[in-house]
PDB file of C-alpha atoms in Angstrom:
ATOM      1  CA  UNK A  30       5.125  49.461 104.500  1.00  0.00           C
ATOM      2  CA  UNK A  31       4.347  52.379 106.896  1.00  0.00           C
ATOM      3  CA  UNK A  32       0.613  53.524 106.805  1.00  0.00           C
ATOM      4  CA  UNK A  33       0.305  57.274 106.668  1.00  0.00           C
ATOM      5  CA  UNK A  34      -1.388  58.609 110.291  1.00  0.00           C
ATOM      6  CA  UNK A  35      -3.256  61.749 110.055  1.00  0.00           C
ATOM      7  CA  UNK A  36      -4.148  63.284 113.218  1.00  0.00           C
ATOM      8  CA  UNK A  37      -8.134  63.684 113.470  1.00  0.00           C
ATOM      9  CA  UNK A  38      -7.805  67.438 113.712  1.00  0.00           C
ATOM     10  CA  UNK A  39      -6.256  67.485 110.216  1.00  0.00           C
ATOM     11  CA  UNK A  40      -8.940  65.837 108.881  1.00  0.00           C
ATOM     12  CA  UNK A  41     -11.101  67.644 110.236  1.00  0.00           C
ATOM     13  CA  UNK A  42      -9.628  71.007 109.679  1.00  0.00           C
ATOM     14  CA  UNK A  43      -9.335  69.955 105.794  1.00  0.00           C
ATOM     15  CA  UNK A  44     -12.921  68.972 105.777  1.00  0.00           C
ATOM     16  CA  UNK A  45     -14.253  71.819 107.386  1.00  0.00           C
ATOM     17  CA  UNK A  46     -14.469  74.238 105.176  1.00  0.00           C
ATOM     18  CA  UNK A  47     -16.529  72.131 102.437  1.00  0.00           C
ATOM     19  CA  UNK A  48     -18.756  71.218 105.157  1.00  0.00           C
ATOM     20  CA  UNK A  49     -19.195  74.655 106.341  1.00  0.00           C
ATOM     21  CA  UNK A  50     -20.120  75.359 102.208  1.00  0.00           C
ATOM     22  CA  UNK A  51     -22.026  72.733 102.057  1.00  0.00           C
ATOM     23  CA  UNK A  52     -24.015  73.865 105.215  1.00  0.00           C
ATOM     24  CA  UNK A  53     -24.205  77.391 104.010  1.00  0.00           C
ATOM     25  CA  UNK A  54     -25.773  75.807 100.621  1.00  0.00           C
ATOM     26  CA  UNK A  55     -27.620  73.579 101.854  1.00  0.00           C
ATOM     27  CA  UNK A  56     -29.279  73.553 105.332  1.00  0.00           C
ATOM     28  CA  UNK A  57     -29.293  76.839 106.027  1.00  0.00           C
ATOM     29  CA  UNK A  58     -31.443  77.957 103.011  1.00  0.00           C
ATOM     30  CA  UNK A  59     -34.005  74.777 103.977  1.00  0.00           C
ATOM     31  CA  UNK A  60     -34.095  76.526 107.657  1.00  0.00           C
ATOM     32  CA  UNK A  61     -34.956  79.922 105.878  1.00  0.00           C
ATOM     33  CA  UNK A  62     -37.614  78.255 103.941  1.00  0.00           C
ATOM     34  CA  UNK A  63     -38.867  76.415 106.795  1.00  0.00           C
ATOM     35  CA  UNK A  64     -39.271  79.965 108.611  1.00  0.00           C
ATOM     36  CA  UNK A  65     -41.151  81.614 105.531  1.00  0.00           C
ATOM     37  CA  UNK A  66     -43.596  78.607 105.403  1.00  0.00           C
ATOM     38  CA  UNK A  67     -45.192  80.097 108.266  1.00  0.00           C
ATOM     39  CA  UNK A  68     -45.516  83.728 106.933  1.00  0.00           C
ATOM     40  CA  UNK A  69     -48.303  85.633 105.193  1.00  0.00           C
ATOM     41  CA  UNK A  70     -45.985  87.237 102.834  1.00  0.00           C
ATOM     42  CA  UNK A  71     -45.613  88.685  98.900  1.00  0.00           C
ATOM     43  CA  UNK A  72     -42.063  88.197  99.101  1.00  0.00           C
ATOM     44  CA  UNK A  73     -41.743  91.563  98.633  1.00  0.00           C
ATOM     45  CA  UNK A  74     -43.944  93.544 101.885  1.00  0.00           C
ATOM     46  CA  UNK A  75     -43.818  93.015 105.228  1.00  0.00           C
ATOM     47  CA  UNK A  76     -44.703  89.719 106.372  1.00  0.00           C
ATOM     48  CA  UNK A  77     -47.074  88.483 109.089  1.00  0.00           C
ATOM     49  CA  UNK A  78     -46.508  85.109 110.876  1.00  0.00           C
ATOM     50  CA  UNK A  79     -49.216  82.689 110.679  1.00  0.00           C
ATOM     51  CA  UNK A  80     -47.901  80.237 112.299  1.00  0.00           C
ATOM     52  CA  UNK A  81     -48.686  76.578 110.472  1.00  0.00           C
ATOM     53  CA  UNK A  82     -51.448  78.009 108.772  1.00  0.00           C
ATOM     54  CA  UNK A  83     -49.940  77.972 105.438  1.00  0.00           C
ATOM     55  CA  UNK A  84     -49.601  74.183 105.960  1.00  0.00           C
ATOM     56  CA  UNK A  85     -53.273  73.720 107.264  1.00  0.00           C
ATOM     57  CA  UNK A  86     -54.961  75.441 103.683  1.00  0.00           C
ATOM     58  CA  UNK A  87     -52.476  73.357 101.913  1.00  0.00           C
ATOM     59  CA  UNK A  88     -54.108  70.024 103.059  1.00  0.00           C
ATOM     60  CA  UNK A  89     -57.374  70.916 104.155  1.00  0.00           C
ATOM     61  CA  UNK A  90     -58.014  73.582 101.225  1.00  0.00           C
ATOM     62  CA  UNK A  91     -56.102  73.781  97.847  1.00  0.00           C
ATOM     63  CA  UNK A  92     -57.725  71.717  95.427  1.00  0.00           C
ATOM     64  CA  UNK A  93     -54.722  71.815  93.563  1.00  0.00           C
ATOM     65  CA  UNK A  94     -52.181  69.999  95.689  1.00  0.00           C
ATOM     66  CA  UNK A  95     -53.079  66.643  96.347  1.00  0.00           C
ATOM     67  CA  UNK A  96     -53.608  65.630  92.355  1.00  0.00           C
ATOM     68  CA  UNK A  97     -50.076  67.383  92.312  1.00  0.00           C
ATOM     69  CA  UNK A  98     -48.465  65.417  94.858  1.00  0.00           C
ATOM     70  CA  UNK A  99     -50.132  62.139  93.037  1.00  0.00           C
ATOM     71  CA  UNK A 100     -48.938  63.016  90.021  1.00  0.00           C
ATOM     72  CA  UNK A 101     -45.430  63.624  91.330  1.00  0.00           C
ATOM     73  CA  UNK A 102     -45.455  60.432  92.869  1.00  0.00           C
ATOM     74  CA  UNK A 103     -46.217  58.721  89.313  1.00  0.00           C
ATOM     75  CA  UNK A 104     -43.933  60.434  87.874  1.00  0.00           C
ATOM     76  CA  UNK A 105     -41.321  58.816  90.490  1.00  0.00           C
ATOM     77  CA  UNK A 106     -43.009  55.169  90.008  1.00  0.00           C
ATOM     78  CA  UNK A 107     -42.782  55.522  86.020  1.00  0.00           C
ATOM     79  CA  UNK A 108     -39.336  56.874  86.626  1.00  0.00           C
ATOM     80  CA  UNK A 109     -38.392  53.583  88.438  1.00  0.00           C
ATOM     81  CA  UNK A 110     -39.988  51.228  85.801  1.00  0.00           C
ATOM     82  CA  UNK A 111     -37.322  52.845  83.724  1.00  0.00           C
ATOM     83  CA  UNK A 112     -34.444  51.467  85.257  1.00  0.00           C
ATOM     84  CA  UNK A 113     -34.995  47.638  85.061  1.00  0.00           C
ATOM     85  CA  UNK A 114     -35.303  48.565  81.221  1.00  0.00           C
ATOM     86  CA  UNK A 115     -32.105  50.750  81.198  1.00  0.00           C
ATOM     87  CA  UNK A 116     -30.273  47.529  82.698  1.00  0.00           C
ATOM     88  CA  UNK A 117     -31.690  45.334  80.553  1.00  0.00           C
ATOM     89  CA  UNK A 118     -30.537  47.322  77.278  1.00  0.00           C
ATOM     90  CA  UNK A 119     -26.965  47.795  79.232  1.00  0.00           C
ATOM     91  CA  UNK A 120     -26.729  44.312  79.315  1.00  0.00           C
ATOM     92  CA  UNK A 121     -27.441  43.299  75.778  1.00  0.00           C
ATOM     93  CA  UNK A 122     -24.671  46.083  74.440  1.00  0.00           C
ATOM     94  CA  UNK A 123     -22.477  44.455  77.209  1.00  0.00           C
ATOM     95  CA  UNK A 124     -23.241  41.242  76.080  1.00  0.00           C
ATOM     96  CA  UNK A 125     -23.900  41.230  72.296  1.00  0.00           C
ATOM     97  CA  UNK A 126     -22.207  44.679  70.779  1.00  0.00           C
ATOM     98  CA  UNK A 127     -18.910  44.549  69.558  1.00  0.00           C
ATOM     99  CA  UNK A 128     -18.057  48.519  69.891  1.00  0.00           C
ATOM    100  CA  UNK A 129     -20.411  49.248  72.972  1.00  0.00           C
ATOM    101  CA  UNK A 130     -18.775  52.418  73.512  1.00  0.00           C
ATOM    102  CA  UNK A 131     -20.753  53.968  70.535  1.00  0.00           C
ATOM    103  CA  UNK A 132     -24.087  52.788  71.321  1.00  0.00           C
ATOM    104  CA  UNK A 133     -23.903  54.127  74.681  1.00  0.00           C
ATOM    105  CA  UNK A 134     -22.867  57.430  73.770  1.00  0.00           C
ATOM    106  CA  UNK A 135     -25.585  57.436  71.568  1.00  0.00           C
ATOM    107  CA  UNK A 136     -28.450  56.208  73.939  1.00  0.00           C
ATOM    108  CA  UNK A 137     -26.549  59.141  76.209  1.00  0.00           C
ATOM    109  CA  UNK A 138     -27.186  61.990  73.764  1.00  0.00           C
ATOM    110  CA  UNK A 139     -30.166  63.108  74.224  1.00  0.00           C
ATOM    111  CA  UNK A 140     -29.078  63.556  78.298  1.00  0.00           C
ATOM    112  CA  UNK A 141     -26.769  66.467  77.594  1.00  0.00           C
ATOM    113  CA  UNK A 142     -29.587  68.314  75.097  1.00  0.00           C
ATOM    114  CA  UNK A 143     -31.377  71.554  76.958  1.00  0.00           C
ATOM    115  CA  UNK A 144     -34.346  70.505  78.249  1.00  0.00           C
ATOM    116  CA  UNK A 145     -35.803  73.477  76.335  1.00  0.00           C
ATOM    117  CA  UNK A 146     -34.618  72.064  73.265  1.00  0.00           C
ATOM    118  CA  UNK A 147     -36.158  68.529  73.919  1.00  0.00           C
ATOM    119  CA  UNK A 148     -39.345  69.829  75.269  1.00  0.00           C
ATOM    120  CA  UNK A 149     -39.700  72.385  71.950  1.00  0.00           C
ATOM    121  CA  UNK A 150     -39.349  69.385  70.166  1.00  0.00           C
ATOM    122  CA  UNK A 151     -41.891  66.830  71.726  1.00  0.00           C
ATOM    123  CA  UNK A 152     -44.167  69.963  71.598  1.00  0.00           C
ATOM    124  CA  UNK A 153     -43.810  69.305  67.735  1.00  0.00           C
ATOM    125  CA  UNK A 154     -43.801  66.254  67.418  1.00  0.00           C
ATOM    126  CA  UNK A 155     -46.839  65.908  69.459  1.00  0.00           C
ATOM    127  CA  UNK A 156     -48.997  68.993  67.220  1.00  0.00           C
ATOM    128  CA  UNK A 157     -52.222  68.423  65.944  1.00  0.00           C
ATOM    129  CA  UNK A 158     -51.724  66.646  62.274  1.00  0.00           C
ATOM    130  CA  UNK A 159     -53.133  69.812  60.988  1.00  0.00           C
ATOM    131  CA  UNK A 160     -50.183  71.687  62.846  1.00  0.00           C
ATOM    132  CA  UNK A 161     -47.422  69.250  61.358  1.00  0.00           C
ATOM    133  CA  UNK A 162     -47.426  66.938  64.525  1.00  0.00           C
ATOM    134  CA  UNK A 163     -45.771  63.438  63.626  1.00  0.00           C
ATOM    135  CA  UNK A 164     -46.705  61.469  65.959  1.00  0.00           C
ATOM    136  CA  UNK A 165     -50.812  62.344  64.928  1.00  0.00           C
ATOM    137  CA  UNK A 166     -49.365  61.894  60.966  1.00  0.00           C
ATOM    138  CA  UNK A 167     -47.980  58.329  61.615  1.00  0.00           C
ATOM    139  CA  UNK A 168     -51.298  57.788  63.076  1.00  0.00           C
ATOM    140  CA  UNK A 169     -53.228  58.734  60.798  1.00  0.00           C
ATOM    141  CA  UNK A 170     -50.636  56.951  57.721  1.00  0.00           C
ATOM    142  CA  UNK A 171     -51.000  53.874  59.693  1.00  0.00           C
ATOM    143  CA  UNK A 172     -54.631  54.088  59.441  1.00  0.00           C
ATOM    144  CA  UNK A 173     -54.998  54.772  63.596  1.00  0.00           C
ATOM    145  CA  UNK A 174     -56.725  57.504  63.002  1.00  0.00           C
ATOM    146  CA  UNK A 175     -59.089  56.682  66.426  1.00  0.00           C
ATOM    147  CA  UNK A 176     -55.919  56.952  67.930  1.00  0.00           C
ATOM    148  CA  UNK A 177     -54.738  60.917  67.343  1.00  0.00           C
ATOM    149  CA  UNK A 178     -54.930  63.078  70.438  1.00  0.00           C
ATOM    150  CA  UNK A 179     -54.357  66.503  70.942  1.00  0.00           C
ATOM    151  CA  UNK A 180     -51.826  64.751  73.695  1.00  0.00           C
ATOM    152  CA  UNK A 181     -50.730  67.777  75.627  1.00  0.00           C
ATOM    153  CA  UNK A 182     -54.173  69.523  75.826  1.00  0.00           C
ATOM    154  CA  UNK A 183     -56.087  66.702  76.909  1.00  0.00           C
ATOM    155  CA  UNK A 184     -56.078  66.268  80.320  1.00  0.00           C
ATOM    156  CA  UNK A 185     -56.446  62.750  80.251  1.00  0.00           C
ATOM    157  CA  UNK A 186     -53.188  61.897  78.369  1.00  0.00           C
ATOM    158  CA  UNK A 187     -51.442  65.148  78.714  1.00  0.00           C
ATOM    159  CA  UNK A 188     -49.467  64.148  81.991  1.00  0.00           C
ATOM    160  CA  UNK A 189     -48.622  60.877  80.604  1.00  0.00           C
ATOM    161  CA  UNK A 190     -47.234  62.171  77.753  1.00  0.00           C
ATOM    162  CA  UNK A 191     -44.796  64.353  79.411  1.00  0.00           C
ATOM    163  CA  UNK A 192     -43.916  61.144  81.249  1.00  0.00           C
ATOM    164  CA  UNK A 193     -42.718  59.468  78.084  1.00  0.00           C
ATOM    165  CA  UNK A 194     -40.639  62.223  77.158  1.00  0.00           C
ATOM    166  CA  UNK A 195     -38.772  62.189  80.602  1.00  0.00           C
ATOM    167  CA  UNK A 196     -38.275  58.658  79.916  1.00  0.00           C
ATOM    168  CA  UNK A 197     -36.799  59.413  76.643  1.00  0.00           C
ATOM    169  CA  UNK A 198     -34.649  61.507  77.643  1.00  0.00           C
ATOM    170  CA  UNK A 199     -32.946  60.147  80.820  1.00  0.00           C
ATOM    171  CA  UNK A 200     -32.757  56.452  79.705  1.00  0.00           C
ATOM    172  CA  UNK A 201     -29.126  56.821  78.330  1.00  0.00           C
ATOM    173  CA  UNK A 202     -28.050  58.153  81.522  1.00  0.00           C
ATOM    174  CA  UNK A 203     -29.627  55.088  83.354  1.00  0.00           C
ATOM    175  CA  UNK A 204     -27.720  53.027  80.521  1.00  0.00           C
ATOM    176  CA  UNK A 205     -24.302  54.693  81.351  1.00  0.00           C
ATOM    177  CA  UNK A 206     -24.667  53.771  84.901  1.00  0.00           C
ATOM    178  CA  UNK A 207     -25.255  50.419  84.610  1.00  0.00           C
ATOM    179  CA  UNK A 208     -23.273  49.776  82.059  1.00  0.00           C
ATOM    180  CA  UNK A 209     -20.640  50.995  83.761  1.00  0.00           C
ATOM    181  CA  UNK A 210     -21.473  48.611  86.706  1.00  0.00           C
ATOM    182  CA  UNK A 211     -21.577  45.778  84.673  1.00  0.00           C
ATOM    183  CA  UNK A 212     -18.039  46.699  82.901  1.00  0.00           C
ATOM    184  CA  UNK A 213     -17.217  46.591  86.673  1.00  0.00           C
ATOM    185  CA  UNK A 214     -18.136  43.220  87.374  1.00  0.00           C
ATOM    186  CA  UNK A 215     -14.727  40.688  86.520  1.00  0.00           C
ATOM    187  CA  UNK A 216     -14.582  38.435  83.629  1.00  0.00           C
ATOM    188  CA  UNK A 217     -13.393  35.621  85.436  1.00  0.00           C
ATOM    189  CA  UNK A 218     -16.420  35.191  87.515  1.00  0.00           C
ATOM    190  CA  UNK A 219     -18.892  34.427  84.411  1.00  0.00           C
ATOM    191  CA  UNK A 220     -16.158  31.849  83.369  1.00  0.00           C
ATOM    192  CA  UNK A 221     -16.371  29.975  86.123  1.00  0.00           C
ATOM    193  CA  UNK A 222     -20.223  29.920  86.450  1.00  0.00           C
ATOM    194  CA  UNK A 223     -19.797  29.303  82.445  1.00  0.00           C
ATOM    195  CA  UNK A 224     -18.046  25.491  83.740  1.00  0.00           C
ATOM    196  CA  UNK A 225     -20.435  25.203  86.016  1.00  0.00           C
ATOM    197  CA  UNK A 226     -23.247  25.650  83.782  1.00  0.00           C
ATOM    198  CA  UNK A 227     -24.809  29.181  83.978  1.00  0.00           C
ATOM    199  CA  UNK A 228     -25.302  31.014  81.295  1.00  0.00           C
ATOM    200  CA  UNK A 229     -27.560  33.572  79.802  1.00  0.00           C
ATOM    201  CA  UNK A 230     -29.922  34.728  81.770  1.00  0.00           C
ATOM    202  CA  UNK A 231     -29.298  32.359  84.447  1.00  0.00           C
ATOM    203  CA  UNK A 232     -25.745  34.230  85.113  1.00  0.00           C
ATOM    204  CA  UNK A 233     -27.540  37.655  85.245  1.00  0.00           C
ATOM    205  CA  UNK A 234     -29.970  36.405  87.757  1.00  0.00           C
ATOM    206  CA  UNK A 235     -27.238  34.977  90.071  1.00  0.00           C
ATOM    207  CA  UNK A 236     -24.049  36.894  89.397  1.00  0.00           C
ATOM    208  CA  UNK A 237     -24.891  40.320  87.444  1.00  0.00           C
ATOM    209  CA  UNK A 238     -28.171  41.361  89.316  1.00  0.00           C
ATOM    210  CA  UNK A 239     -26.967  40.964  92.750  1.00  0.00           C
ATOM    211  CA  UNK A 240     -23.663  42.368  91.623  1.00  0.00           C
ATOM    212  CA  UNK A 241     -24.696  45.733  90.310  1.00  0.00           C
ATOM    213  CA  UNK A 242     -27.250  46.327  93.053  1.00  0.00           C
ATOM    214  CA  UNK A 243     -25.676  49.481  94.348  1.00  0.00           C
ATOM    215  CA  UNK A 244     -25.137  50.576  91.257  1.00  0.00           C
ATOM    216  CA  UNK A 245     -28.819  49.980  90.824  1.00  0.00           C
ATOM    217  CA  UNK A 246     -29.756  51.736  93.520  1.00  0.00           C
ATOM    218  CA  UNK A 247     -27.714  54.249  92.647  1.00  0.00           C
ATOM    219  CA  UNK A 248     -30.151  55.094  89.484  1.00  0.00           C
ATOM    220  CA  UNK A 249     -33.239  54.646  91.605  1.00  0.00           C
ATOM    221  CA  UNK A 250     -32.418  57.334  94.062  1.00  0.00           C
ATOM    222  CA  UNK A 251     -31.247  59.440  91.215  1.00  0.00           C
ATOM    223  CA  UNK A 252     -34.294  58.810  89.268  1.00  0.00           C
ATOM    224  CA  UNK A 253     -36.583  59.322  92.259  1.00  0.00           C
ATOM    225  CA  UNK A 254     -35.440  62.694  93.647  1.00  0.00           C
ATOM    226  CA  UNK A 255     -35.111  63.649  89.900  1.00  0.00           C
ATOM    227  CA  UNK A 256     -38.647  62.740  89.364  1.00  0.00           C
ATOM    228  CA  UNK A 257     -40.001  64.334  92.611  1.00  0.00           C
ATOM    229  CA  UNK A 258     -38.447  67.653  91.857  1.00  0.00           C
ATOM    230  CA  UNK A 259     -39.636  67.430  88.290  1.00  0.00           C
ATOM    231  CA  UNK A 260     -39.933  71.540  86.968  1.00  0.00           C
ATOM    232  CA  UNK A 261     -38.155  72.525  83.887  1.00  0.00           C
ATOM    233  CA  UNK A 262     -40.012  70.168  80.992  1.00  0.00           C
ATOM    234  CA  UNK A 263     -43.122  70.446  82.372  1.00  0.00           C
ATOM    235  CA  UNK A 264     -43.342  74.200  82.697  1.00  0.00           C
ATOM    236  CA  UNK A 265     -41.467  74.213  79.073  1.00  0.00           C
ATOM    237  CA  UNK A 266     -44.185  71.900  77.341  1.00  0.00           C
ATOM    238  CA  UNK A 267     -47.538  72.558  78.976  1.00  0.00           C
ATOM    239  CA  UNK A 268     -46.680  75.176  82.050  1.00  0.00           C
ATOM    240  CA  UNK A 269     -48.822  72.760  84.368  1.00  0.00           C
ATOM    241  CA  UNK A 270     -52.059  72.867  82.002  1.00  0.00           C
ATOM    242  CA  UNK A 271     -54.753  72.342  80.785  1.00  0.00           C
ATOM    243  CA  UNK A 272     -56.427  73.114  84.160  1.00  0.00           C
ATOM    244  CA  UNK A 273     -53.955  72.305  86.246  1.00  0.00           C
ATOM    245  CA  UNK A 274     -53.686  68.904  84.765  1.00  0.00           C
ATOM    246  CA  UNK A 275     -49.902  68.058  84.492  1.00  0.00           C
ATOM    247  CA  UNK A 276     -49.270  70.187  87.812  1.00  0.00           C
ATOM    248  CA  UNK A 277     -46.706  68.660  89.913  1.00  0.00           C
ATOM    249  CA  UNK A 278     -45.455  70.100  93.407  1.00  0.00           C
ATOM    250  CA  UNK A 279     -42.715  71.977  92.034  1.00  0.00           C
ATOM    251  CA  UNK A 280     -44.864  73.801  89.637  1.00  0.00           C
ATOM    252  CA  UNK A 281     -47.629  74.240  91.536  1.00  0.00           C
ATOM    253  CA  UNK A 282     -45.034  75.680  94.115  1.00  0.00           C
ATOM    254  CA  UNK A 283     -43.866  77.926  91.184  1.00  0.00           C
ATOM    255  CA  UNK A 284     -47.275  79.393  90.699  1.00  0.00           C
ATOM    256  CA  UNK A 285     -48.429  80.736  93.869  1.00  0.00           C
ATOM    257  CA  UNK A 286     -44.465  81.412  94.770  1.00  0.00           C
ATOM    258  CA  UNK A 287     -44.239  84.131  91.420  1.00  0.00           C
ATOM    259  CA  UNK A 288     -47.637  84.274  89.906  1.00  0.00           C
ATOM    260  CA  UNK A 289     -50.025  84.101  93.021  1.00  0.00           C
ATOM    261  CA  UNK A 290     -47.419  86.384  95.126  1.00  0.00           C
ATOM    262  CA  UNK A 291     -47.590  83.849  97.563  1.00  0.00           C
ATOM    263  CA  UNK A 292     -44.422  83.614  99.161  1.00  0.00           C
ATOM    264  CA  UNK A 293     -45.269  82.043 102.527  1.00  0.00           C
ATOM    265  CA  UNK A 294     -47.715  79.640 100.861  1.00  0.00           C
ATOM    266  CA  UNK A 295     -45.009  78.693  98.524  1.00  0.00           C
ATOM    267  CA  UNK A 296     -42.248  77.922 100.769  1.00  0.00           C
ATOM    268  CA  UNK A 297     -44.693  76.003 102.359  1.00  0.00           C
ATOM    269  CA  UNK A 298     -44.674  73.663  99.332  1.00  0.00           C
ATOM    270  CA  UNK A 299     -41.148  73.805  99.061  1.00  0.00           C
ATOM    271  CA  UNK A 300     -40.910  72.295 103.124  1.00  0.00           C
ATOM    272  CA  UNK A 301     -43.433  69.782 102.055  1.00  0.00           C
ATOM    273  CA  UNK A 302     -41.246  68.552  98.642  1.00  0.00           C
ATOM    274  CA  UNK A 303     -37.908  68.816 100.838  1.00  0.00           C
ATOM    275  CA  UNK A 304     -39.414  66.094 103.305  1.00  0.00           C
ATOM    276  CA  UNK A 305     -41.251  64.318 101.104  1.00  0.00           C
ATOM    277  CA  UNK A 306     -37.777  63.795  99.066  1.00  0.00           C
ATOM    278  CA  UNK A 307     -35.862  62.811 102.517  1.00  0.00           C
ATOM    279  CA  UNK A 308     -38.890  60.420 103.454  1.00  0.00           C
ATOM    280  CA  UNK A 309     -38.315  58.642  99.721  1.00  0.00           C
ATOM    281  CA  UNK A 310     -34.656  58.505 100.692  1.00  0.00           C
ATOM    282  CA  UNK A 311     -35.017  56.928 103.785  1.00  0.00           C
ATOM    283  CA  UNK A 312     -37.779  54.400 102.448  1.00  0.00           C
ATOM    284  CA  UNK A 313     -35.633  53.256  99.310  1.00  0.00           C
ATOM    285  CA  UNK A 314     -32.426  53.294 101.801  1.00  0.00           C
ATOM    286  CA  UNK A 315     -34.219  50.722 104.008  1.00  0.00           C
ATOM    287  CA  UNK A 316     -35.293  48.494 100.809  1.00  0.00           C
ATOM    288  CA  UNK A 317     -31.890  48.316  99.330  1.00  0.00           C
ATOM    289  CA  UNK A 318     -30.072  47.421 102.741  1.00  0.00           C
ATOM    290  CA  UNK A 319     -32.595  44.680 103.216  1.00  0.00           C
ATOM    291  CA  UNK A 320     -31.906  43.532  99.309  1.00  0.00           C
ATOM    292  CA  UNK A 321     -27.585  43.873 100.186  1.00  0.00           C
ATOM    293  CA  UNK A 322     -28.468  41.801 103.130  1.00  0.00           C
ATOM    294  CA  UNK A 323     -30.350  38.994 101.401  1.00  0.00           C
ATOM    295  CA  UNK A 324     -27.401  38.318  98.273  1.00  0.00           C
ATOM    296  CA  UNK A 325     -24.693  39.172 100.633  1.00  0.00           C
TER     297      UNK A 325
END
């Protein structure tokens, strides 16, 4: 059979004008932001250029942004914790569930929810017990009640609990994935390491782990990037408070972008998230090739 031969200039004049989009989309508005990072401007005025000064007060000066930039880089390290649990559950329905179809669908459900509507609801369900809250009511029926918090005004637990409501909510999406990886993987393969003796867990560790690895890494780069530009719940649920507690970069980059009238200062924040994200990239890029590379 013939092979069909393309000339490169076809290609290329097909693929063109997605890149150009993609370019337009893309790179050029990170060059624009680049370029206002080094303005004194309102966004709205004229603008005075400052050079990297915007960068210098941002981390010699703002008390704000390094507990921001650590808690954005929780977020990220709770958001990978998810995903050994999200494979974990994928293989039990996989393994042990008849119709898995259903129980995927239903662990996906809360993914295609607004994130208004799920962070209305945790804002509930975590209320004061006088307010109706009922995770404070189960407390306090269970006879916890040292346990009741006022958990998204108290700066101690506020952040984490907009971390379990993240989790929540993206965990059937994880499960898809790797479900999907594992419905991937051939039958015949666990047969034969059936004769020879592997079973159970034994089989996942030697055919079904290294097997869905890009698939795996797949969620964690998801996961990641999702996690590091982390915005709409926590601006729905606590708007970055109490005192700047749950404050991430994106927030924080919010604030003195639209409430501060800090333009320069905030696409200054947005340069810093943009190669913080590509330096993550990179880093979990390197760690998977090395993983490919050792169960090649």
């Amino acid at each position: 059979m013939n092979a069909l031969r393309v000339p490169k200039r076809m290609i290329a004049l097909f693929v063109l004008p997605c890149l150009l989009l993609y370019v337009a989309l893309v790179f050029i508005p990170i060059l624009v932001s680049f370029y206002s990072a080094m303005l004194d401007w309102n966004g709205i005025g004229t603008s005075k250029f400052i050079g990297l000064d915007n960068f210098k007060e941002i981390f010699t000066q703002d008390s704000v942004f390094w507990p921001s930039v650590g808690r954005t880089l929780l977020f990220a390290l709770f958001s990978m914790a998810e995903i050994p649990v999200a494979l974990f559950v994928a293989i039990l329905i996989s393994r042990f569930v008849r119709k898995p179809n259903f129980w995927v669908s239903s662990y996906f459900l809360p993914v295609i929810l607004s994130v208004v509507v799920i962070g209305q609801l945790w804002k509930t369900i975590y209320n004061p017990a006088s307010l109706g809250g009922m995770l404070n009511q189960l407390l306090i029926a269970a006879g916890l009640d040292h346990w009741t918090r006022s958990w998204l005004t108290d700066p101690k637990v506020a952040i984490f609990s907009l971390f379990f409501v993240a989790l929540w909510q993206y965990l059937g999406y994880h499960v898809l994935i790797q479900f999907t990886g594992i419905q991937n993987i051939p039958a015949d393969i666990y047969e034969a390491a059936r004769i020879d003796g592997a079973e159970g867990l034994t089989a996942d560790r030697y055919i079904t782990l290294p097997m869905v690895l890009p698939i795996f890494k797949i969620s964690i780069v998801l996961s990641v990037i999702g996690s590091l530009q982390s915005f709409d719940m926590i601006m729905v649920m606590t708007s970055g408070g109490p005192a700047h507690a749950t404050d991430v970069i994106s927030t924080h980059m919010y604030n003195m972008s639209f409430l501060s009238m800090k333009y320069g200062y905030g696409s200054a924040l947005a340069t810093f998230l943009v190669v913080e994200c590509l330096i993550v990239t990179v880093l979990l890029n390197v760690v998977f090739r090395w993983l490919e590379n050792k169960y090649a």
